[in-house]
Amino acid sequence: KILSSPGPSREAAADCCFRMSRDNTVKVAMSENNELLTGLAALLKSEPGTPYATNVLLCLQNVSFPADTRETLMNAANGVIVEAIIHVISSPVDAAHKKPRETAMAVLSNMGITPACKKGLFEYRGGVLLKSLIGVLERGDGDENNVLAMEKALTVCKNLANHKDTKLPMFKFPLLLPNLTKVITKAVSKSATHKEIALQVLQNLANHNDTPMMFLESPGLVTGIINVVAGDDFD
């Protein structure tokens, strides 16, 4: 109830949840407590740029470490946590929201290790999660507050693309391929790390019977990959 209601006690409650989430037994219990998760989600949606929002997300990151909590956490209260995380990811790119946005994607990265979550997160509400990740890529690394967020967004995409049922629909997903192409050609990022992870996303998408020929038909993609190999920074 404290988490769900604005007030000075919210910060202490969020810190308490973070501290409790360090215990492995508590992690499982927290992943199954819909009332608690609904309160955490309410805080994230109303105050995503606060230090105590970061504590809530660090709590969720801890809860999502064990393999047996991830699917439960994803499905909790009809996806209330995923919805709140999308809200945080889509928040302004500035210093106040930097850490919450980065930590939100770290939670998704943990969840995306589990096969059921790869598919479930991709399919969530018709792809709204992937749209929010693409939005992070579109912003580029011109603002230092988006640099690590881009790396984490690409890592989540890499995890989601490593499932037999997501490869083809992700390949066809609007704006994903064009933005991955922009990353590997350094049109939106100068980071070698961003480029490396983007190539891993493409590698996962290419591991499907129907996608290799589609790669050849994607504007600029093959040329971009060739330029990576031919470039001075290729290792």
Short mmCIF file of C-alpha atoms in Angstrom, two decimals:
data_model
loop_
_atom_site.label_atom_id
_atom_site.label_comp_id
_atom_site.label_asym_id
_atom_site.label_seq_id
_atom_site.Cartn_x
_atom_site.Cartn_y
_atom_site.Cartn_z
CA LYS A 1 0.00 0.00 0.00
CA ILE A 2 2.89 2.37 0.77
CA LEU A 3 4.47 1.64 -2.61
CA SER A 4 1.21 2.38 -4.44
CA SER A 5 0.64 5.75 -2.79
CA PRO A 6 2.75 8.91 -3.23
CA GLY A 7 4.39 10.04 -0.04
CA PRO A 8 7.64 10.23 1.93
CA SER A 9 7.47 6.60 3.02
CA ARG A 10 7.78 5.34 -0.56
CA GLU A 11 11.56 5.70 -0.64
CA ALA A 12 12.00 3.64 2.56
CA ALA A 13 9.62 0.96 1.28
CA ALA A 14 11.49 0.70 -2.01
CA ASP A 15 14.82 0.40 -0.19
CA CYS A 16 13.34 -2.29 2.06
CA CYS A 17 12.21 -4.30 -0.97
CA PHE A 18 15.65 -4.00 -2.55
CA ARG A 19 17.36 -5.25 0.59
CA MET A 20 14.94 -8.16 1.01
CA SER A 21 15.41 -9.22 -2.62
CA ARG A 22 19.02 -10.18 -1.96
CA ASP A 23 17.86 -13.38 -0.26
CA ASN A 24 17.29 -16.28 -2.69
CA THR A 25 14.27 -17.63 -0.81
CA VAL A 26 12.67 -14.20 -0.74
CA LYS A 27 13.23 -13.74 -4.49
CA VAL A 28 10.86 -16.61 -5.26
CA ALA A 29 8.27 -15.38 -2.80
CA MET A 30 8.41 -11.85 -4.21
CA SER A 31 7.95 -13.12 -7.78
CA GLU A 32 4.70 -14.80 -6.69
CA ASN A 33 3.26 -11.85 -4.74
CA ASN A 34 0.99 -10.01 -7.15
CA GLU A 35 0.01 -7.38 -4.60
CA LEU A 36 3.65 -6.46 -3.97
CA LEU A 37 4.49 -6.44 -7.68
CA THR A 38 1.48 -4.25 -8.43
CA GLY A 39 2.76 -1.76 -5.84
CA LEU A 40 6.25 -1.79 -7.32
CA ALA A 41 4.79 -1.24 -10.79
CA ALA A 42 2.67 1.68 -9.55
CA LEU A 43 5.77 3.42 -8.21
CA LEU A 44 7.66 2.92 -11.47
CA LYS A 45 4.82 4.31 -13.56
CA SER A 46 4.28 7.40 -11.40
CA GLU A 47 7.89 8.31 -10.52
CA PRO A 48 10.25 6.62 -13.02
CA GLY A 49 13.06 9.17 -12.69
CA THR A 50 13.64 8.90 -8.93
CA PRO A 51 16.38 7.13 -6.95
CA TYR A 52 13.77 4.92 -5.32
CA ALA A 53 12.53 3.84 -8.74
CA THR A 54 16.09 2.63 -9.30
CA ASN A 55 15.88 0.68 -6.03
CA VAL A 56 12.64 -0.93 -7.19
CA LEU A 57 14.30 -1.94 -10.46
CA LEU A 58 17.37 -3.27 -8.64
CA CYS A 59 14.94 -5.32 -6.56
CA LEU A 60 13.34 -6.69 -9.73
CA GLN A 61 16.78 -7.37 -11.18
CA ASN A 62 17.59 -9.48 -8.12
CA VAL A 63 14.23 -11.25 -8.30
CA SER A 64 14.80 -12.08 -11.98
CA PHE A 65 18.20 -13.73 -11.40
CA PRO A 66 16.89 -17.23 -10.52
CA ALA A 67 15.65 -19.20 -13.52
CA ASP A 68 12.48 -20.27 -11.71
CA THR A 69 11.23 -16.70 -11.09
CA ARG A 70 11.46 -15.17 -14.55
CA GLU A 71 8.32 -16.50 -16.21
CA THR A 72 6.30 -15.92 -13.04
CA LEU A 73 7.55 -12.34 -12.88
CA MET A 74 6.74 -11.76 -16.56
CA ASN A 75 3.17 -13.00 -16.17
CA ALA A 76 2.47 -11.47 -12.76
CA ALA A 77 -0.83 -9.60 -12.51
CA ASN A 78 -1.43 -9.72 -16.28
CA GLY A 79 2.02 -8.36 -17.11
CA VAL A 80 1.99 -5.40 -14.73
CA ILE A 81 5.79 -5.47 -14.28
CA VAL A 82 6.49 -5.64 -18.02
CA GLU A 83 4.11 -2.74 -18.59
CA ALA A 84 5.87 -0.67 -15.93
CA ILE A 85 9.30 -1.49 -17.35
CA ILE A 86 8.19 -0.36 -20.81
CA HIS A 87 7.04 2.90 -19.22
CA VAL A 88 10.50 3.41 -17.70
CA ILE A 89 12.32 2.55 -20.95
CA SER A 90 10.20 5.09 -22.80
CA SER A 91 10.85 7.86 -20.26
CA PRO A 92 12.96 10.92 -21.15
CA VAL A 93 16.64 10.53 -22.01
CA ASP A 94 18.24 12.62 -19.28
CA ALA A 95 20.42 12.26 -16.20
CA ALA A 96 17.49 11.62 -13.85
CA HIS A 97 16.14 8.71 -15.91
CA LYS A 98 19.53 7.28 -16.95
CA LYS A 99 19.97 4.70 -14.20
CA PRO A 100 16.30 3.60 -14.09
CA ARG A 101 16.22 3.07 -17.89
CA GLU A 102 19.45 1.06 -17.82
CA THR A 103 18.33 -1.06 -14.87
CA ALA A 104 14.91 -1.68 -16.42
CA MET A 105 16.59 -3.23 -19.45
CA ALA A 106 18.87 -5.27 -17.20
CA VAL A 107 15.72 -6.84 -15.72
CA LEU A 108 14.49 -7.67 -19.22
CA SER A 109 17.89 -9.11 -20.10
CA ASN A 110 17.67 -11.49 -17.15
CA MET A 111 14.13 -12.50 -18.03
CA GLY A 112 15.06 -12.98 -21.67
CA ILE A 113 17.44 -15.81 -20.83
CA THR A 114 14.48 -18.14 -20.22
CA PRO A 115 12.95 -19.58 -23.44
CA ALA A 116 9.34 -18.94 -22.42
CA CYS A 117 10.20 -15.33 -21.64
CA LYS A 118 11.94 -14.79 -24.98
CA LYS A 119 8.69 -15.53 -26.76
CA GLY A 120 6.42 -13.99 -24.14
CA LEU A 121 8.27 -10.67 -24.00
CA PHE A 122 8.39 -10.43 -27.79
CA GLU A 123 4.67 -11.13 -28.11
CA TYR A 124 3.64 -8.87 -25.21
CA ARG A 125 0.71 -6.75 -26.39
CA GLY A 126 1.54 -7.09 -30.06
CA GLY A 127 5.22 -6.21 -29.83
CA VAL A 128 5.01 -3.04 -27.73
CA LEU A 129 8.13 -4.02 -25.78
CA LEU A 130 10.22 -4.42 -28.93
CA LYS A 131 8.90 -1.07 -30.16
CA SER A 132 10.21 0.57 -27.00
CA LEU A 133 13.63 -1.06 -27.49
CA ILE A 134 13.74 0.17 -31.09
CA GLY A 135 12.96 3.62 -29.74
CA VAL A 136 16.13 3.44 -27.65
CA LEU A 137 18.16 2.53 -30.75
CA GLU A 138 16.61 5.35 -32.78
CA ARG A 139 17.80 7.92 -30.25
CA GLY A 140 21.42 6.95 -30.92
CA ASP A 141 24.43 7.60 -28.72
CA GLY A 142 24.66 11.35 -29.25
CA ASP A 143 23.41 11.84 -25.69
CA GLU A 144 25.67 10.16 -23.12
CA ASN A 145 22.56 9.29 -21.11
CA ASN A 146 21.57 6.83 -23.86
CA VAL A 147 24.89 5.08 -24.49
CA LEU A 148 24.63 2.26 -21.94
CA ALA A 149 20.88 2.08 -22.52
CA MET A 150 21.57 1.28 -26.20
CA GLU A 151 23.94 -1.51 -25.20
CA LYS A 152 21.34 -3.02 -22.88
CA ALA A 153 18.53 -2.64 -25.42
CA LEU A 154 20.61 -4.49 -28.00
CA THR A 155 21.34 -7.23 -25.46
CA VAL A 156 17.62 -7.70 -24.81
CA CYS A 157 17.02 -7.89 -28.58
CA LYS A 158 19.77 -10.50 -28.84
CA ASN A 159 18.12 -12.62 -26.14
CA LEU A 160 14.65 -12.31 -27.65
CA ALA A 161 15.96 -13.27 -31.10
CA ASN A 162 17.40 -16.53 -29.81
CA HIS A 163 14.15 -18.52 -29.99
CA LYS A 164 12.79 -20.54 -32.88
CA ASP A 165 9.39 -18.82 -32.72
CA THR A 166 10.69 -15.24 -32.59
CA LYS A 167 13.36 -15.16 -35.33
CA LEU A 168 11.11 -14.77 -38.36
CA PRO A 169 8.56 -12.35 -36.83
CA MET A 170 11.38 -10.25 -35.36
CA PHE A 171 13.07 -10.12 -38.76
CA LYS A 172 9.83 -8.81 -40.25
CA PHE A 173 9.15 -6.42 -37.35
CA PRO A 174 8.89 -2.81 -38.60
CA LEU A 175 12.03 -0.71 -38.10
CA LEU A 176 14.10 -3.37 -36.33
CA LEU A 177 16.31 -4.30 -39.32
CA PRO A 178 16.80 -0.68 -40.47
CA ASN A 179 17.90 0.36 -36.99
CA LEU A 180 20.24 -2.61 -36.56
CA THR A 181 21.73 -1.69 -39.95
CA LYS A 182 22.26 1.88 -38.74
CA VAL A 183 24.06 0.57 -35.66
CA ILE A 184 26.49 -1.64 -37.57
CA THR A 185 27.20 1.14 -40.10
CA LYS A 186 27.75 3.63 -37.25
CA ALA A 187 24.99 5.90 -38.50
CA VAL A 188 23.50 6.20 -35.00
CA SER A 189 26.38 4.99 -32.83
CA LYS A 190 30.15 5.12 -32.83
CA SER A 191 30.44 2.34 -30.27
CA ALA A 192 32.23 -0.87 -31.21
CA THR A 193 30.29 -2.62 -28.43
CA HIS A 194 26.97 -1.55 -29.91
CA LYS A 195 28.06 -2.81 -33.31
CA GLU A 196 29.21 -6.15 -31.90
CA ILE A 197 25.94 -6.83 -30.09
CA ALA A 198 23.89 -5.70 -33.11
CA LEU A 199 25.75 -8.27 -35.20
CA GLN A 200 24.91 -10.93 -32.61
CA VAL A 201 21.24 -9.99 -32.93
CA LEU A 202 21.52 -10.41 -36.69
CA GLN A 203 23.33 -13.71 -36.22
CA ASN A 204 20.44 -15.04 -34.13
CA LEU A 205 17.88 -13.82 -36.67
CA ALA A 206 19.82 -15.45 -39.51
CA ASN A 207 19.69 -18.84 -37.82
CA HIS A 208 16.35 -19.73 -39.42
CA ASN A 209 15.40 -21.49 -42.65
CA ASP A 210 13.40 -18.55 -43.99
CA THR A 211 15.56 -15.56 -43.11
CA PRO A 212 18.87 -15.91 -45.06
CA MET A 213 17.32 -14.99 -48.42
CA MET A 214 15.45 -12.15 -46.72
CA PHE A 215 18.80 -10.82 -45.51
CA LEU A 216 19.93 -10.44 -49.11
CA GLU A 217 16.78 -8.46 -49.89
CA SER A 218 17.13 -6.05 -46.94
CA PRO A 219 18.38 -2.62 -48.10
CA GLY A 220 21.90 -1.89 -46.96
CA LEU A 221 22.18 -4.84 -44.59
CA VAL A 222 24.61 -7.05 -46.50
CA THR A 223 26.67 -4.04 -47.57
CA GLY A 224 26.82 -2.94 -43.95
CA ILE A 225 28.07 -6.36 -42.83
CA ILE A 226 30.68 -6.42 -45.62
CA ASN A 227 31.87 -2.97 -44.58
CA VAL A 228 32.26 -4.20 -40.99
CA VAL A 229 34.55 -7.00 -42.18
CA ALA A 230 36.48 -4.66 -44.45
CA GLY A 231 36.75 -1.86 -41.90
CA ASP A 232 39.84 -0.82 -40.02
CA ASP A 233 38.34 -1.68 -36.64
CA PHE A 234 37.42 -5.27 -37.57
CA ASP A 235 38.91 -7.78 -35.13
#
